[in-house]
Short mmCIF file of C-alpha atoms in Angstrom, two decimals:
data_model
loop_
_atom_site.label_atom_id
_atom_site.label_comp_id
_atom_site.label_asym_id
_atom_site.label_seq_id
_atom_site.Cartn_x
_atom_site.Cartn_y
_atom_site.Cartn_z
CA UNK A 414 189.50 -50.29 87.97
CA UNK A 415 189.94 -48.24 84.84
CA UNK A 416 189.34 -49.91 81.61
CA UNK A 417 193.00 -51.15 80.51
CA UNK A 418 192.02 -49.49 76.63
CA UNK A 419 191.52 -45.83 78.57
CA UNK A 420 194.00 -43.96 75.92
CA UNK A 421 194.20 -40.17 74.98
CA UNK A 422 196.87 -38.94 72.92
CA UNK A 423 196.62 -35.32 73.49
CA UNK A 424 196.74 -36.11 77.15
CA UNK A 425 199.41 -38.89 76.89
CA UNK A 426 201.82 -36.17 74.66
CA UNK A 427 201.72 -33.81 77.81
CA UNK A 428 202.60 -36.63 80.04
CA UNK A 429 205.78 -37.74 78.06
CA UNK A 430 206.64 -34.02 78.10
CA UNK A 431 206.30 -34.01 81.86
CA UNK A 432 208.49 -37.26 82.38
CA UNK A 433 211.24 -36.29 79.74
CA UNK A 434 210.99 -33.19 81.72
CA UNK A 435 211.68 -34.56 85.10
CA UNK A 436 214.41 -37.15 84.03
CA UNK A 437 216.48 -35.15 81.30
CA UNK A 438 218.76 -34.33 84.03
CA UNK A 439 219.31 -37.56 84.97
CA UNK A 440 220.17 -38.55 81.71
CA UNK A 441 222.43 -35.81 81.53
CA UNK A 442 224.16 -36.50 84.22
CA UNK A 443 224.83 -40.04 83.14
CA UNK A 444 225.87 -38.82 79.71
CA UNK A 445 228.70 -36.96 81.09
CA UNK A 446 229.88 -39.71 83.17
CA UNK A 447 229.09 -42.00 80.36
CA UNK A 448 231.49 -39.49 78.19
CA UNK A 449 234.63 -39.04 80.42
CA UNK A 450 234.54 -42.76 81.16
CA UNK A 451 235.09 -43.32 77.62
CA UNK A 452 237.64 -40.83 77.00
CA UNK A 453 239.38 -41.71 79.95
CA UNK A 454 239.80 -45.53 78.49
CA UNK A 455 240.39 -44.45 75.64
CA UNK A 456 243.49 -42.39 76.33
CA UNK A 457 244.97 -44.97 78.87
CA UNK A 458 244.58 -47.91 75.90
CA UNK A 459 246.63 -44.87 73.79
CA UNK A 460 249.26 -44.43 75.98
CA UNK A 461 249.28 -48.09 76.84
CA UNK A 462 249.38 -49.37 73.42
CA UNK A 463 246.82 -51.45 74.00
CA UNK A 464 245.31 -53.36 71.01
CA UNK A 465 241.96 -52.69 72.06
CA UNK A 466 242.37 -48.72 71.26
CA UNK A 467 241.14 -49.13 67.81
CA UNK A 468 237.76 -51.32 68.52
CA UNK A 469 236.77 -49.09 71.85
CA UNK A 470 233.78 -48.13 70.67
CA UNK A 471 232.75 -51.98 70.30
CA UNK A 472 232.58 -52.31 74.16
CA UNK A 473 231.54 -49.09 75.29
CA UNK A 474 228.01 -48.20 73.02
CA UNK A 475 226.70 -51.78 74.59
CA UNK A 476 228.01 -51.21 78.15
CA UNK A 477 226.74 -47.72 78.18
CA UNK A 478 223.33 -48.68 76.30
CA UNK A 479 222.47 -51.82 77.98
CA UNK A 480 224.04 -51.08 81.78
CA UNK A 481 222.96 -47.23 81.33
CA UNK A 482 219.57 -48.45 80.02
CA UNK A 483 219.18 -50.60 82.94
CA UNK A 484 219.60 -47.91 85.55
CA UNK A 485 217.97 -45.48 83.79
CA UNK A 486 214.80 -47.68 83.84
CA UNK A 487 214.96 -48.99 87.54
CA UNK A 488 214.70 -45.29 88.65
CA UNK A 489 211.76 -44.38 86.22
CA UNK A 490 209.19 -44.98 88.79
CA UNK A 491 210.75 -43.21 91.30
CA UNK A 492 207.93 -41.08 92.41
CA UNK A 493 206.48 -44.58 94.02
CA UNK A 494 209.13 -44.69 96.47
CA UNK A 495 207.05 -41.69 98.85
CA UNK A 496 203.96 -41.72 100.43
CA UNK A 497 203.49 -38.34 99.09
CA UNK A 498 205.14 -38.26 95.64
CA UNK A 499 203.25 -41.56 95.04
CA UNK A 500 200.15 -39.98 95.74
CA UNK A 501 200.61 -36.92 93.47
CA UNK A 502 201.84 -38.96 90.84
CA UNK A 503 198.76 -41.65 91.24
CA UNK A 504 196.56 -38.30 90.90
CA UNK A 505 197.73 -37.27 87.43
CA UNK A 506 195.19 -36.82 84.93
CA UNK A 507 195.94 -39.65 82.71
CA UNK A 508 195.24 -43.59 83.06
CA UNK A 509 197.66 -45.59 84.37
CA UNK A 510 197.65 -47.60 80.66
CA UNK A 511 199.11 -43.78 79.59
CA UNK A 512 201.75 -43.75 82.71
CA UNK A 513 202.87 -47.24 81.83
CA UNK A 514 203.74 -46.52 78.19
CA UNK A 515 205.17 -43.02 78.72
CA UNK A 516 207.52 -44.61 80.98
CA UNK A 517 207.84 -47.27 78.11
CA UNK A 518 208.50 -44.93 75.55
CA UNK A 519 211.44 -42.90 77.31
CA UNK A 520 213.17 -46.00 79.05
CA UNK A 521 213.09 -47.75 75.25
CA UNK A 522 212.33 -46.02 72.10
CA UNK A 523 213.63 -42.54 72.95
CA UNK A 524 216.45 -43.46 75.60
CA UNK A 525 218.00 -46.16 72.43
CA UNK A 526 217.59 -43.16 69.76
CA UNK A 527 218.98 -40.66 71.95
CA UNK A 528 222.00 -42.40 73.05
CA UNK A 529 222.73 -43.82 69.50
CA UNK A 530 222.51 -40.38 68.25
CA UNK A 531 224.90 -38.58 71.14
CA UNK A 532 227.52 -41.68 71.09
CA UNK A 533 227.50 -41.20 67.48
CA UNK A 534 228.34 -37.40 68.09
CA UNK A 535 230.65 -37.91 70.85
CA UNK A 536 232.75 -40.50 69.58
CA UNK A 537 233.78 -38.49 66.82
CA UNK A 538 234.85 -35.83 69.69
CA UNK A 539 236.38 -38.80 71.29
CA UNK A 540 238.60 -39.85 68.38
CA UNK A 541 239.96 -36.73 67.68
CA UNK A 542 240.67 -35.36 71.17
CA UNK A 543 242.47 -39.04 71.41
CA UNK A 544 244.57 -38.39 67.54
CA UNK A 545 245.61 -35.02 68.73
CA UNK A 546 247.06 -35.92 72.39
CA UNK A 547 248.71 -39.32 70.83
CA UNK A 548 249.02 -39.86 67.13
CA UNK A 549 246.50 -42.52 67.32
CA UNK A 550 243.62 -43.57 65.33
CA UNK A 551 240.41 -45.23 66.68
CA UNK A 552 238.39 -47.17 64.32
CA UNK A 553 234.71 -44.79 63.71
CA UNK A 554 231.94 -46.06 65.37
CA UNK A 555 229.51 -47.72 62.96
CA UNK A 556 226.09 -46.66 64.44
CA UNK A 557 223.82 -49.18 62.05
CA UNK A 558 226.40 -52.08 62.25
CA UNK A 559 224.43 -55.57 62.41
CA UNK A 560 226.17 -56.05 66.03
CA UNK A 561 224.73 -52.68 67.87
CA UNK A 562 221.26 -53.46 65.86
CA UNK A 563 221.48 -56.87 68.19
CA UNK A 564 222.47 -54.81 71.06
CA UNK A 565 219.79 -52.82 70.74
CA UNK A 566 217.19 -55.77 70.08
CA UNK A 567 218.46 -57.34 73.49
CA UNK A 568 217.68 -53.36 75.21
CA UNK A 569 214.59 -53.59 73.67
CA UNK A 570 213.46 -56.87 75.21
CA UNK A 571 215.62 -56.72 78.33
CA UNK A 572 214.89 -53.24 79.87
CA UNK A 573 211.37 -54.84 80.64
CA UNK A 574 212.77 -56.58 83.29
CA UNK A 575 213.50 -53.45 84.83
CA UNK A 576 210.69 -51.59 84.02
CA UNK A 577 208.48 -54.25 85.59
CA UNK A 578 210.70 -53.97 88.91
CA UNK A 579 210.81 -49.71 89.13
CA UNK A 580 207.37 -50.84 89.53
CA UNK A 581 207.47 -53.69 92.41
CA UNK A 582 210.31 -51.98 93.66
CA UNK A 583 210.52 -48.21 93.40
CA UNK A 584 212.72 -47.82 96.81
CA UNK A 585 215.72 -49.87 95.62
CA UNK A 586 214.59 -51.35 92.39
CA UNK A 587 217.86 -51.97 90.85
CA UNK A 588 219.18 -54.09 93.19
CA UNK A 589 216.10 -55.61 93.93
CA UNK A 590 214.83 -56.33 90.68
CA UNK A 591 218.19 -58.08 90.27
CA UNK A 592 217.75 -60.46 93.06
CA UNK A 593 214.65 -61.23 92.10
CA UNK A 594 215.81 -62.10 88.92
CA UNK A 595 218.14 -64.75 89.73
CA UNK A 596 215.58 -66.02 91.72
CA UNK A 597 213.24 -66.60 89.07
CA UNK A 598 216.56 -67.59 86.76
CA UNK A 599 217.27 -70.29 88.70
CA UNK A 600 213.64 -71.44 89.45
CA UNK A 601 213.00 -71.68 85.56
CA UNK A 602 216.50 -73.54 84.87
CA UNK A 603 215.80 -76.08 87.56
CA UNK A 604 212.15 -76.91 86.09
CA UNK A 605 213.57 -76.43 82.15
CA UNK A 606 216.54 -78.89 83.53
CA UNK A 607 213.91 -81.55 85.18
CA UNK A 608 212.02 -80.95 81.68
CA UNK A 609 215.29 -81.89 80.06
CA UNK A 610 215.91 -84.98 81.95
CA UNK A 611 213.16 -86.54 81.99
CA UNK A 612 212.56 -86.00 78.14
CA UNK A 613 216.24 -87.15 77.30
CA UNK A 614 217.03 -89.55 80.17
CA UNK A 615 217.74 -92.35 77.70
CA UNK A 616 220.90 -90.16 76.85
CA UNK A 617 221.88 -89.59 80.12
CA UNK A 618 224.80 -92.41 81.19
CA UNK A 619 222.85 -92.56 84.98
CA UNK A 620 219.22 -92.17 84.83
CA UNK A 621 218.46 -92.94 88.00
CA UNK A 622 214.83 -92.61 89.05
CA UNK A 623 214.19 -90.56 85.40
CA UNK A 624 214.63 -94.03 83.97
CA UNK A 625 211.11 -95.15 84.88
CA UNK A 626 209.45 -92.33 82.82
CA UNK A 627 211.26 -94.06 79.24
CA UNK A 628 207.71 -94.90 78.27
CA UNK A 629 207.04 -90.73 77.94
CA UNK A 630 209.38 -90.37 75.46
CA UNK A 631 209.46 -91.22 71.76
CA UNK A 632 212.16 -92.28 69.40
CA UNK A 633 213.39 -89.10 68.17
CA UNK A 634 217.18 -87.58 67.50
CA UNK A 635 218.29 -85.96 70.13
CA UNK A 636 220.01 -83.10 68.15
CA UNK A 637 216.20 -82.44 66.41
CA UNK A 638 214.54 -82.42 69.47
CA UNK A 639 217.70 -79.91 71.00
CA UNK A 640 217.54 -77.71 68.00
CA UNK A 641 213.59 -77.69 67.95
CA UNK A 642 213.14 -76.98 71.63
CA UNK A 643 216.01 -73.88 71.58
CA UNK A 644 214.36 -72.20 68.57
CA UNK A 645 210.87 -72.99 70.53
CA UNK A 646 212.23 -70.73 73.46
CA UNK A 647 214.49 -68.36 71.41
CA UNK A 648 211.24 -67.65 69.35
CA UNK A 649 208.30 -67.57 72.33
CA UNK A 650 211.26 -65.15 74.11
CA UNK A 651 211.60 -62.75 71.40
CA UNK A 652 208.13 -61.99 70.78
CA UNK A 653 205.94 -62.56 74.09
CA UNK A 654 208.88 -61.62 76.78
CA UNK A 655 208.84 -58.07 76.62
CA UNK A 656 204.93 -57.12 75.92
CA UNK A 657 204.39 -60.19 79.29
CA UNK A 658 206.40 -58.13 81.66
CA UNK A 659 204.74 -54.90 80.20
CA UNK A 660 201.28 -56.06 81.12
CA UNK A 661 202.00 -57.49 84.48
CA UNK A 662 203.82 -53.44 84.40
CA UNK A 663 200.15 -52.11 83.93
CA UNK A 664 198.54 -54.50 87.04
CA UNK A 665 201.43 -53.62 89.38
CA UNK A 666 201.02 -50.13 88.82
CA UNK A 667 197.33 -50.95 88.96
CA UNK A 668 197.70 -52.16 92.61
CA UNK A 669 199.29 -48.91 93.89
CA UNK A 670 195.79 -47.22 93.81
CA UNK A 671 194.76 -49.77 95.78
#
């Protein structure tokens, strides 16, 4: 197996150029859908009256980011999902360590920039088609607003998910890769639950078997131990979630040149 530090940036710059090149029409494609969904909405909310006209672009910059992102991602590997096109692909000159961050790169960095920049752009297009048909006024979209800054952290961290499953899952990896999500969702709630319990079961009004295991625990506040152990996984997710899934990325694309 190639050493996982194998990293050339002249040859890494030409294969970004290749991807964007061979997935620029798919975002395309999903920018004008993106677009005419918007301006659709936006002129039925007009011509409804709707009170949600003037805070559109609240809802659609994280649908279109986050469920756009998503897709976008789960379709990056596509050139797994055939014998042949998985073979050519496997064959590029570049290590798999430069395939997995490409494809890291566009799904994250450049897909978030891009469609920041072009919903920036379009809404104004948007607000003004919508003034001149109905005499309304939308509310600009605020493109470094603290709220789309924590849309764009949850992307960030998020779209791993999917990257990690275009890669497990290149044939149907969006549906897939959500299955096996809430899978592993509910596996980690059910142990995080029994964690819970057993820690807390002096709280609990029926203890039931948990109730034998009151020597494990200490005589701490509840609410401390709550608050500590939330900011324990809110912390250990934001920094270690995302770069996890993108090494186990690496191995599973590892495996395919098995």
């Amino acid at each position: 197996m190639e050493h996982i530090f194998q990293f050339d940036f002249s040859r890494f710059g030409s294969l970004v150029l290749r991807d964007l090149k061979q997935y620029w029409k798919t975002y395309a494609l999903f920018a004008g859908l993106y677009a005419g969904i918007i301006l659709a909405t936006s002129l039925i909310y007009a011509y409804d009256n709707d009170n949600d006209l003037s805070t559109v672009h609240l809802n659609f910059f994280p649908f279109g980011l986050l469920m756009g992102g998503f897709f976008f991602t789960s379709i990056i590997f596509r050139e797994l999902g055939t014998p042949v096109e998985r073979s050519f692909y496997l064959a590029l000159p570049a290590s798999n360590l430069e395939k997995v961050v490409s494809k890291l790169l566009i799904t994250s960095v450049i897909f978030t920039l891009v469609t920041l920049m072009y919903y920036t752009v379009f809404s104004y297009i948007n607000n003004g088609i919508v003034y001149l048909l109905t005499d309304l006024k939308i509310n600009n979209f605020e493109p470094f607003s603290s709220t789309n800054w924590m849309v764009i952290k949850v992307y960030l961290i998020t779209q791993s998910i999917f990257l990690l499953g275009a890669v497990s899952f290149p044939k149907y990896s969006l549906p897939m890769t959500l299955l096996a999500f809430l899978i592993i969702l509910f596996i980690v709630a059910a142990v995080l639950f029994l964690v819970f319990r057993i820690t807390f079961a002096d709280h609990f009004p029926d203890s039931g078997p948990f109730s034998e295991m009151e020597g494990m625990r200490g005589p701490v506040m509840i609410e401390g131990k709550i608050e500590a152990f939330g900011d324990l996984i809110e912390t250990l997710f934001n920094i270690l979630f995302a770069p996890a899934l993108w090494i186990v990325t690496y191995f599973k694309l590892s495996e395919k040149e098995a």
